[in-house]
mmCIF file of C-alpha atoms in Angstrom:
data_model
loop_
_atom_site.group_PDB
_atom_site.id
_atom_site.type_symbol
_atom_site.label_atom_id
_atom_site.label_comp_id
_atom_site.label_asym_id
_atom_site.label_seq_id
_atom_site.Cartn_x
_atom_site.Cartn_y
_atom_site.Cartn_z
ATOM 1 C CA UNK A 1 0.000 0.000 0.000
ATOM 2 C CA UNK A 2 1.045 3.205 -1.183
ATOM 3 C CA UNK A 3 -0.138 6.926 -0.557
ATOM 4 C CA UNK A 4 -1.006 8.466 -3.920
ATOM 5 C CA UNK A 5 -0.365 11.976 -2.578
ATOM 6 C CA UNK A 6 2.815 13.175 -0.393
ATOM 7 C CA UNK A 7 3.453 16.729 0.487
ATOM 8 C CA UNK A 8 7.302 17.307 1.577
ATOM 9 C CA UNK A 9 8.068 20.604 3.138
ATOM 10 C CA UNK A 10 11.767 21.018 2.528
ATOM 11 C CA UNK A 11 12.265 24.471 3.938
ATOM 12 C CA UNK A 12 10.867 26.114 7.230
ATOM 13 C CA UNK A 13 10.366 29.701 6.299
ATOM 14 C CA UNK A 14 7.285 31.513 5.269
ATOM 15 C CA UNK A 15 6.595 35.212 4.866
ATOM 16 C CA UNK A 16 3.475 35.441 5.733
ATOM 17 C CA UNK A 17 1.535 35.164 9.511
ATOM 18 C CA UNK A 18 -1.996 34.351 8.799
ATOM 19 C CA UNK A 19 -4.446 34.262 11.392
ATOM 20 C CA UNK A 20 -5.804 31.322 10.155
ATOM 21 C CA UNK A 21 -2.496 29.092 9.691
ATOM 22 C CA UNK A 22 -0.494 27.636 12.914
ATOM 23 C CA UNK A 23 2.298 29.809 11.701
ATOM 24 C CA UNK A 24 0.273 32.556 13.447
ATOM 25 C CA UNK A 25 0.455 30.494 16.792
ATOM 26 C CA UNK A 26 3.306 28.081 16.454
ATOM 27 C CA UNK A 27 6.359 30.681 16.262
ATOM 28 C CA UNK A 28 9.762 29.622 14.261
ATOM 29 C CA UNK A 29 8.752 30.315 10.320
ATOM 30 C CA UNK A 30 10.647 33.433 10.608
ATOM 31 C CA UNK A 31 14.197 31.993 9.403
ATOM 32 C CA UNK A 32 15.193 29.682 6.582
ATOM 33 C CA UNK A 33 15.982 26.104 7.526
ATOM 34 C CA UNK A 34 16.462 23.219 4.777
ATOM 35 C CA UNK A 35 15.186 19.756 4.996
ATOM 36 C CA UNK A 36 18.808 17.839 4.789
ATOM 37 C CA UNK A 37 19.461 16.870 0.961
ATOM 38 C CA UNK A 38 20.023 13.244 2.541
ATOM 39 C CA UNK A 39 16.839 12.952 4.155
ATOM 40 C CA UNK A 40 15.132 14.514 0.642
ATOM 41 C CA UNK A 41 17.264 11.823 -1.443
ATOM 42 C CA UNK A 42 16.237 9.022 1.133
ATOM 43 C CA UNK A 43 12.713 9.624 0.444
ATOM 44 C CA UNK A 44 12.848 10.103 -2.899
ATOM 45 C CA UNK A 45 14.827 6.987 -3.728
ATOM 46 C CA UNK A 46 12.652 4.963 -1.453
ATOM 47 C CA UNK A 47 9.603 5.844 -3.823
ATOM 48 C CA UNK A 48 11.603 4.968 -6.806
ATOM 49 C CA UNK A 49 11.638 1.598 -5.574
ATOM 50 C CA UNK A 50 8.065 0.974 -6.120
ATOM 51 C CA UNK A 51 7.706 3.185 -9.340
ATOM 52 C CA UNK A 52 5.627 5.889 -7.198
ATOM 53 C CA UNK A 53 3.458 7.970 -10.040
ATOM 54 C CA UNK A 54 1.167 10.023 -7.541
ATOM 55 C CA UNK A 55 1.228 13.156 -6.332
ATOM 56 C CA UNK A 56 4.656 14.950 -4.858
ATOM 57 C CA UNK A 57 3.662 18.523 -3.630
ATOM 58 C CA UNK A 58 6.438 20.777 -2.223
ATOM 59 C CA UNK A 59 4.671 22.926 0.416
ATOM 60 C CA UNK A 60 2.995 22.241 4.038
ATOM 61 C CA UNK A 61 3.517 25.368 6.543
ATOM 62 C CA UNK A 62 6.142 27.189 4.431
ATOM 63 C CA UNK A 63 6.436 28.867 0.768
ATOM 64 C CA UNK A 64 8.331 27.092 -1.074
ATOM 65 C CA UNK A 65 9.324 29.667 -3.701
ATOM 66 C CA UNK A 66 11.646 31.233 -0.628
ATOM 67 C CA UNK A 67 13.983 28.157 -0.891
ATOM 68 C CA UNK A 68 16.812 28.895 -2.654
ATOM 69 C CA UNK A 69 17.411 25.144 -3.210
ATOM 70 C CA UNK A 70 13.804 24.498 -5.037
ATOM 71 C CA UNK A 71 14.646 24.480 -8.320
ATOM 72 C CA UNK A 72 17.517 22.076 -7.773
ATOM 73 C CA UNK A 73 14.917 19.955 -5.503
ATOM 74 C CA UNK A 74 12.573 19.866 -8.108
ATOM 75 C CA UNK A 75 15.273 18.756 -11.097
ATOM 76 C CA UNK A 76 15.947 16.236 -9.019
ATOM 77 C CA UNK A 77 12.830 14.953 -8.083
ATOM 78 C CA UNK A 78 11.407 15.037 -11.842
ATOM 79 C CA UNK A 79 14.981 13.208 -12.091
ATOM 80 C CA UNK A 80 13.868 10.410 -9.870
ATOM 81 C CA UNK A 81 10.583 10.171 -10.058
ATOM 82 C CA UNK A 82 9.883 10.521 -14.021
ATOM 83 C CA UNK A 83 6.356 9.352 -13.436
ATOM 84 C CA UNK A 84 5.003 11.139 -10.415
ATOM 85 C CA UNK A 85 2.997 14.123 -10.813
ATOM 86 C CA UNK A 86 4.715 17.239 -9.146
ATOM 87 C CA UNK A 87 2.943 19.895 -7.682
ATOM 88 C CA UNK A 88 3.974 23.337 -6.405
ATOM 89 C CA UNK A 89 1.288 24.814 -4.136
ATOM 90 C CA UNK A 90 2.892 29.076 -2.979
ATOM 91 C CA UNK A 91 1.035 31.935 -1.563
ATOM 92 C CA UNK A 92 2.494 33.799 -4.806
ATOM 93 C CA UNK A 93 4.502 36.435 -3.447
ATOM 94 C CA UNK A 94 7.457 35.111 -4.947
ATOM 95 C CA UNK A 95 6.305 34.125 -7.933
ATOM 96 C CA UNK A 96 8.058 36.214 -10.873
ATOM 97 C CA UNK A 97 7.767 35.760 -14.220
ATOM 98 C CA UNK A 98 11.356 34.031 -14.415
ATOM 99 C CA UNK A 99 10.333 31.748 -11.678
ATOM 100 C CA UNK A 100 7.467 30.693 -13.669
ATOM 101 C CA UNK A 101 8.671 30.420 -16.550
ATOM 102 C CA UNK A 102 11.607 27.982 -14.577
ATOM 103 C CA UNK A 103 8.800 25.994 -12.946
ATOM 104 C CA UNK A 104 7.441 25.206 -16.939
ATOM 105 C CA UNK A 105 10.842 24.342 -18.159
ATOM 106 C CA UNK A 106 10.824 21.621 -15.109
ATOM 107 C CA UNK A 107 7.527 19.923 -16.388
ATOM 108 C CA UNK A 108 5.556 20.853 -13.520
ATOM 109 C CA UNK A 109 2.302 19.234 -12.947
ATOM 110 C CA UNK A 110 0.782 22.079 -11.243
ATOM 111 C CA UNK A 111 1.236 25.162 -9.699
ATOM 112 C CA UNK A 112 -1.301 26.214 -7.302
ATOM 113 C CA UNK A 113 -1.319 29.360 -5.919
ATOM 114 C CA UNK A 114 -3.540 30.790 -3.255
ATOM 115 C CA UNK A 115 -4.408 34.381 -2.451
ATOM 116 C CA UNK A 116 -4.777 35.466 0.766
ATOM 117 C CA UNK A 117 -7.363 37.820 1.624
ATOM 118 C CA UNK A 118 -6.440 40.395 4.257
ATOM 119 C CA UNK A 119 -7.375 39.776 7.671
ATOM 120 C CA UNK A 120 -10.765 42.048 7.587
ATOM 121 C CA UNK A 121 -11.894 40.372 4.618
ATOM 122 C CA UNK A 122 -11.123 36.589 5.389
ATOM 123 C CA UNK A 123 -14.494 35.809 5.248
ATOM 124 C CA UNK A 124 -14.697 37.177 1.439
ATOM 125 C CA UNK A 125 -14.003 35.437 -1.718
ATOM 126 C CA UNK A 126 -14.466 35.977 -5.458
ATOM 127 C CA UNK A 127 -13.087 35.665 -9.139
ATOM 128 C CA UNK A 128 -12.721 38.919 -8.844
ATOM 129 C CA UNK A 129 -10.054 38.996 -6.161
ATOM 130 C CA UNK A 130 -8.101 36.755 -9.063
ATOM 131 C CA UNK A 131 -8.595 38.166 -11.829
ATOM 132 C CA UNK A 132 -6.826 41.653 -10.376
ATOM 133 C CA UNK A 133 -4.194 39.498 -8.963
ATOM 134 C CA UNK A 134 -3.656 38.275 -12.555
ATOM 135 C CA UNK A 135 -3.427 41.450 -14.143
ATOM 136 C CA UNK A 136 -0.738 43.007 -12.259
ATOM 137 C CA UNK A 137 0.767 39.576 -13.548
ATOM 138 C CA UNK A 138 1.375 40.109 -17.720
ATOM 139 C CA UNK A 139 3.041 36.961 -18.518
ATOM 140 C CA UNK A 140 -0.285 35.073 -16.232
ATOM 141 C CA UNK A 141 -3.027 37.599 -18.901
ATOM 142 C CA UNK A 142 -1.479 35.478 -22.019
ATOM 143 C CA UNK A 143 -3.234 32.174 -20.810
ATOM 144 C CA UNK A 144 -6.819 31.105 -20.857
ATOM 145 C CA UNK A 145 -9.029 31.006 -17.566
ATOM 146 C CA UNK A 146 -12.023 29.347 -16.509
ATOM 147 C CA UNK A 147 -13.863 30.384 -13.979
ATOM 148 C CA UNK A 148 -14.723 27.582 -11.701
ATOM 149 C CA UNK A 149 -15.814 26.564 -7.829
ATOM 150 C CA UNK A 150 -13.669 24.076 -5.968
ATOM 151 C CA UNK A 151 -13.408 22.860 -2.152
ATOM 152 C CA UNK A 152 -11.332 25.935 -1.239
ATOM 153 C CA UNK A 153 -13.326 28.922 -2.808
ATOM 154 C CA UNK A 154 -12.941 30.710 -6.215
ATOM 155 C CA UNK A 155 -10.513 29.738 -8.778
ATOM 156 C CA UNK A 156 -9.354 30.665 -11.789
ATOM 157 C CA UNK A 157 -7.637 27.284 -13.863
ATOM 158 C CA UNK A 158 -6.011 27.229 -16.627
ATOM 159 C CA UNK A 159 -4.663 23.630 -18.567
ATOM 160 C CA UNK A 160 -1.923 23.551 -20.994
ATOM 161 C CA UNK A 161 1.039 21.437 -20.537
ATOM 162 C CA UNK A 162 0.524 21.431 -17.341
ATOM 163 C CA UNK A 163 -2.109 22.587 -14.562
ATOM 164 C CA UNK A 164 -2.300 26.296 -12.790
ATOM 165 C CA UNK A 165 -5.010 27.259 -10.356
ATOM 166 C CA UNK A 166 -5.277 30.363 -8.156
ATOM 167 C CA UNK A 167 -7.579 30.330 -5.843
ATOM 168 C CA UNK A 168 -9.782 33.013 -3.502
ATOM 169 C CA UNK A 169 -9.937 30.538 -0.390
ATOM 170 C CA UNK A 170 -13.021 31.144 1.714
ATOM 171 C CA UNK A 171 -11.050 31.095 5.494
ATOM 172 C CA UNK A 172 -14.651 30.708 7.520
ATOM 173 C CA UNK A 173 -14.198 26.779 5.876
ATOM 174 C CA UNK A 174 -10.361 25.977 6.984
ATOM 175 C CA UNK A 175 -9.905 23.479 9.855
ATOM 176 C CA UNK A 176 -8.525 24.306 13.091
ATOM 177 C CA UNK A 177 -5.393 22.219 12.635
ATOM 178 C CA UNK A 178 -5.597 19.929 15.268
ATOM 179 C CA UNK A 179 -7.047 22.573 18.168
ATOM 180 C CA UNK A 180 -4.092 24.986 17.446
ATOM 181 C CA UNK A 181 -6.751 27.935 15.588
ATOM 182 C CA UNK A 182 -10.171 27.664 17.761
ATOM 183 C CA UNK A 183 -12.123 30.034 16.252
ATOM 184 C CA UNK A 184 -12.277 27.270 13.122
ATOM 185 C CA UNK A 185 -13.164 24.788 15.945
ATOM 186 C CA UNK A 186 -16.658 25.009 14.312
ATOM 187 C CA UNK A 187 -18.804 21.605 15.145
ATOM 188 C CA UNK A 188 -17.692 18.221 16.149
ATOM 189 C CA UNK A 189 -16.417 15.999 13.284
ATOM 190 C CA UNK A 190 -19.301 13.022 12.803
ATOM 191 C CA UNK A 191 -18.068 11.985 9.247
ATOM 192 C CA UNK A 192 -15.214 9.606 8.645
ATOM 193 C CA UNK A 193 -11.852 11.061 7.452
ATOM 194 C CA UNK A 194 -9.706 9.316 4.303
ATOM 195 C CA UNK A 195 -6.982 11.579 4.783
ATOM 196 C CA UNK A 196 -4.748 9.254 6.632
ATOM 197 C CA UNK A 197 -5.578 6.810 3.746
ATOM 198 C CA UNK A 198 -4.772 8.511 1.204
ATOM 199 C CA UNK A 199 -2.249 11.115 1.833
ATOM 200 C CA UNK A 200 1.331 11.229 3.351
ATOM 201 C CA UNK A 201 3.288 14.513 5.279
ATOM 202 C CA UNK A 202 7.053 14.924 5.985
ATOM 203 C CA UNK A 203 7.912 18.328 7.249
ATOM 204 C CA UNK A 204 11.341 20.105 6.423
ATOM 205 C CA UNK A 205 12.923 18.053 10.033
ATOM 206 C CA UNK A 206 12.190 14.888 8.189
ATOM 207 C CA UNK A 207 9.219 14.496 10.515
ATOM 208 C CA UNK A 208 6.922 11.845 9.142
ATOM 209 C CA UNK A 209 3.123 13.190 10.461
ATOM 210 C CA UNK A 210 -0.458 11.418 10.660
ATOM 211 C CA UNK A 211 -1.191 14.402 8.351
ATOM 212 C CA UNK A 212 -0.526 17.535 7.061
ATOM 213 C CA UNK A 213 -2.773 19.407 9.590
ATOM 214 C CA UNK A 214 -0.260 18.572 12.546
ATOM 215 C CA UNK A 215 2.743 20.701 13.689
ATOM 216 C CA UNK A 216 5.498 19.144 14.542
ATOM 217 C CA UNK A 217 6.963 21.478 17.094
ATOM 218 C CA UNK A 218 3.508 22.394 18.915
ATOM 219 C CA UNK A 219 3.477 20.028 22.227
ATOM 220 C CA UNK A 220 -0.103 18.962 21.885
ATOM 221 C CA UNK A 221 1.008 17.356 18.400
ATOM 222 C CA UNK A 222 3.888 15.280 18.960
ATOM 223 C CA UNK A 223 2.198 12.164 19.536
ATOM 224 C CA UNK A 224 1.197 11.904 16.305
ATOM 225 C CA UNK A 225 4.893 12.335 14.584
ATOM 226 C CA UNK A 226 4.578 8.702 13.271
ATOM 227 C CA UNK A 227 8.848 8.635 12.698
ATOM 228 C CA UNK A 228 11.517 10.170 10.593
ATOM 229 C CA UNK A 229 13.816 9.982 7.558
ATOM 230 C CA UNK A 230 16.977 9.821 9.165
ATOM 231 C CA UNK A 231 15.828 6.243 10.950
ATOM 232 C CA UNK A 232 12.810 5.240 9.278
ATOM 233 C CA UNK A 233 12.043 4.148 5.898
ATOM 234 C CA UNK A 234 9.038 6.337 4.548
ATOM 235 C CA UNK A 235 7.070 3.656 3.079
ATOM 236 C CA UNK A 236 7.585 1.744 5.835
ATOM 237 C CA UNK A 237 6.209 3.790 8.219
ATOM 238 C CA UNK A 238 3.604 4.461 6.197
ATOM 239 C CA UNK A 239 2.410 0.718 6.268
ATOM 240 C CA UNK A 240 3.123 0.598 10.174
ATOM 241 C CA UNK A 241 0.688 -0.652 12.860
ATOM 242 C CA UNK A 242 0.506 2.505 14.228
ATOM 243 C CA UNK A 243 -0.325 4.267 11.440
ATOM 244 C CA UNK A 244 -2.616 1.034 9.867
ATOM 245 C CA UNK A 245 -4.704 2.017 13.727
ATOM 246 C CA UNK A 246 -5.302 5.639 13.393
ATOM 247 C CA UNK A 247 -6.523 5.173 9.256
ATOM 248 C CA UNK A 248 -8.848 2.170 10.183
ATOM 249 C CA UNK A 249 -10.110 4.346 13.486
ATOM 250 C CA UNK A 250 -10.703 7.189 10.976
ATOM 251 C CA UNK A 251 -12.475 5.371 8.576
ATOM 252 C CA UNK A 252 -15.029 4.509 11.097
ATOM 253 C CA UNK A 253 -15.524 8.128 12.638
ATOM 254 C CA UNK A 254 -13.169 6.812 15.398
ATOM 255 C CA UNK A 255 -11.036 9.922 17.264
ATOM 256 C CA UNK A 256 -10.615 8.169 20.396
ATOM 257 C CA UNK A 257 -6.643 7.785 19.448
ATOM 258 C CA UNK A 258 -6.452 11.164 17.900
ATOM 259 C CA UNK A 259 -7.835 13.444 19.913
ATOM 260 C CA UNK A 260 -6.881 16.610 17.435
ATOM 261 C CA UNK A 261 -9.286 15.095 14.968
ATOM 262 C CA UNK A 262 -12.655 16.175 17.053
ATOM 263 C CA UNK A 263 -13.350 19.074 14.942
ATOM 264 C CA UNK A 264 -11.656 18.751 12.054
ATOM 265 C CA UNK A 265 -13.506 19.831 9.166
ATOM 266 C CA UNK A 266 -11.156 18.512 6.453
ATOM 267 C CA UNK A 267 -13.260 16.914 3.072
ATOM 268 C CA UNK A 268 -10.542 15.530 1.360
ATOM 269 C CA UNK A 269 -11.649 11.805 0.126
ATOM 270 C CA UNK A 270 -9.832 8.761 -0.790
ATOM 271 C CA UNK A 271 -10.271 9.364 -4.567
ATOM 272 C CA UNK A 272 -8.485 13.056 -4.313
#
């Protein structure tokens, strides 16, 4: 058994402090700190053993386009992994033309790229926010848009060679991340949860996670750090007992193990 999506955060900063993201809570985003190019090789090589062809998506609680290593980390990954589908998901602020136009050259998947509404106005969404985004953006106004709804809010996609969405997120539907942002501790969760079926997290300390909504340096999280690249194979943790536990508990509506999970509101299924 295999995950057919894995998000690797191999840097620590972002530039942003969002009221809705644990960044906001959970300080230490402020400097840059790289994943170790062995740990990102181990994990990489260990899906090449068993021809992995999902999803690799380089973000989690940082921005990715602030590494000064992605590029190279991406070569190498399309390198490695010539049939997964990579995916770059950035808040956009670093996103320049010649960045762009590097991320095409690499035969990226997709590029996804959110836009943050200010704090007054996180309860807001619209085409509209993208579309001005996109026109203070010239070499974005050469491609064709659709105008579309998806789980997050507005979007604007585009399909070429390869996949770019921007979305206008609508905040009052984000989960709490495991407790860490109450005011999206909405209603008790009642349905089951496929995420731990489907999906794999490593954050940039080679911290192998239950999921991408945990934070690996908040206390009330670190029970559910699963292992790490330096001692543990990836795949291998990912077909653990432990892990095998907390999937079959969350299949069945079952947070009695994972206590963070009460109010998640996270829709992701096992087809995604």
């Amino acid at each position: 058994m295999i995950p057919n999506y894995i998000e690797i955060e191999t840097s620590s900063l972002c530039n942003r402090r969002c009221k809705w993201c644990p960044n906001y809570v959970v300080h230490g985003r402020s400097k840059q700190q790289l994943m170790p190019w062995s740990f990102f090789s181990k994990a990489l090589y260990s899906l090449s053993s068993c021809n992995y062809d999902g999803w690799l998506a380089f973000h989690n609680y940082n921005e990715p386009l602030a590494n000064p290593r992605i590029f190279e980390e991406l070569r190498f990954a399309r390198a490695v992994l010539n049939k997964a589908k990579i995916a770059i998901y950035t808040n956009g602020d670093y996103l320049s033309s010649d960045k762009f136009n590097r991320l095409v050259s690499l035969k990226i998947k997709q590029v996804r790229v959110t836009i943050y509404p200010i704090e007054k106005n996180m309860g807001q969404y619209s085409h509209d926010n993208l579309w001005r985004w996109i026109n203070k953006r010239s070499f974005l106004k050469i491609f064709e848009w659709d105008e579309e709804l998806v789980r997050q809010g507005a979007a604007l996609i585009c399909n070429s060679d390869f996949e770019i969405i921007l979305i206008s997120p609508c905040i009052d539907n984000y989960y709490d991340r495991g407790g860490i942002i109450p005011f999206l501790s909405i209603e008790k969760r009642t349905k089951p949860c496929f995420l731990t079926s489907n999906s794999l997290s490593i954050d940039y300390m080679g911290q192998i996670k239950m999921c991408c909504n945990v934070v690996s340096n908040y206390d009330k999280h670190q029970q559910y750090i699963l292992g790490n690249i330096q001692d543990n194979d990836i795949l291998e943790v990912w077909n653990s007992n432990s892990f095998n536990i907390i999937r079959n508990c969350h299949k069945n509506s079952d947070w009695s193990n994972t206590d963070i999970c009460r109010y998640c509101r996270q829709e992701i299924n096992i087809d995604e």
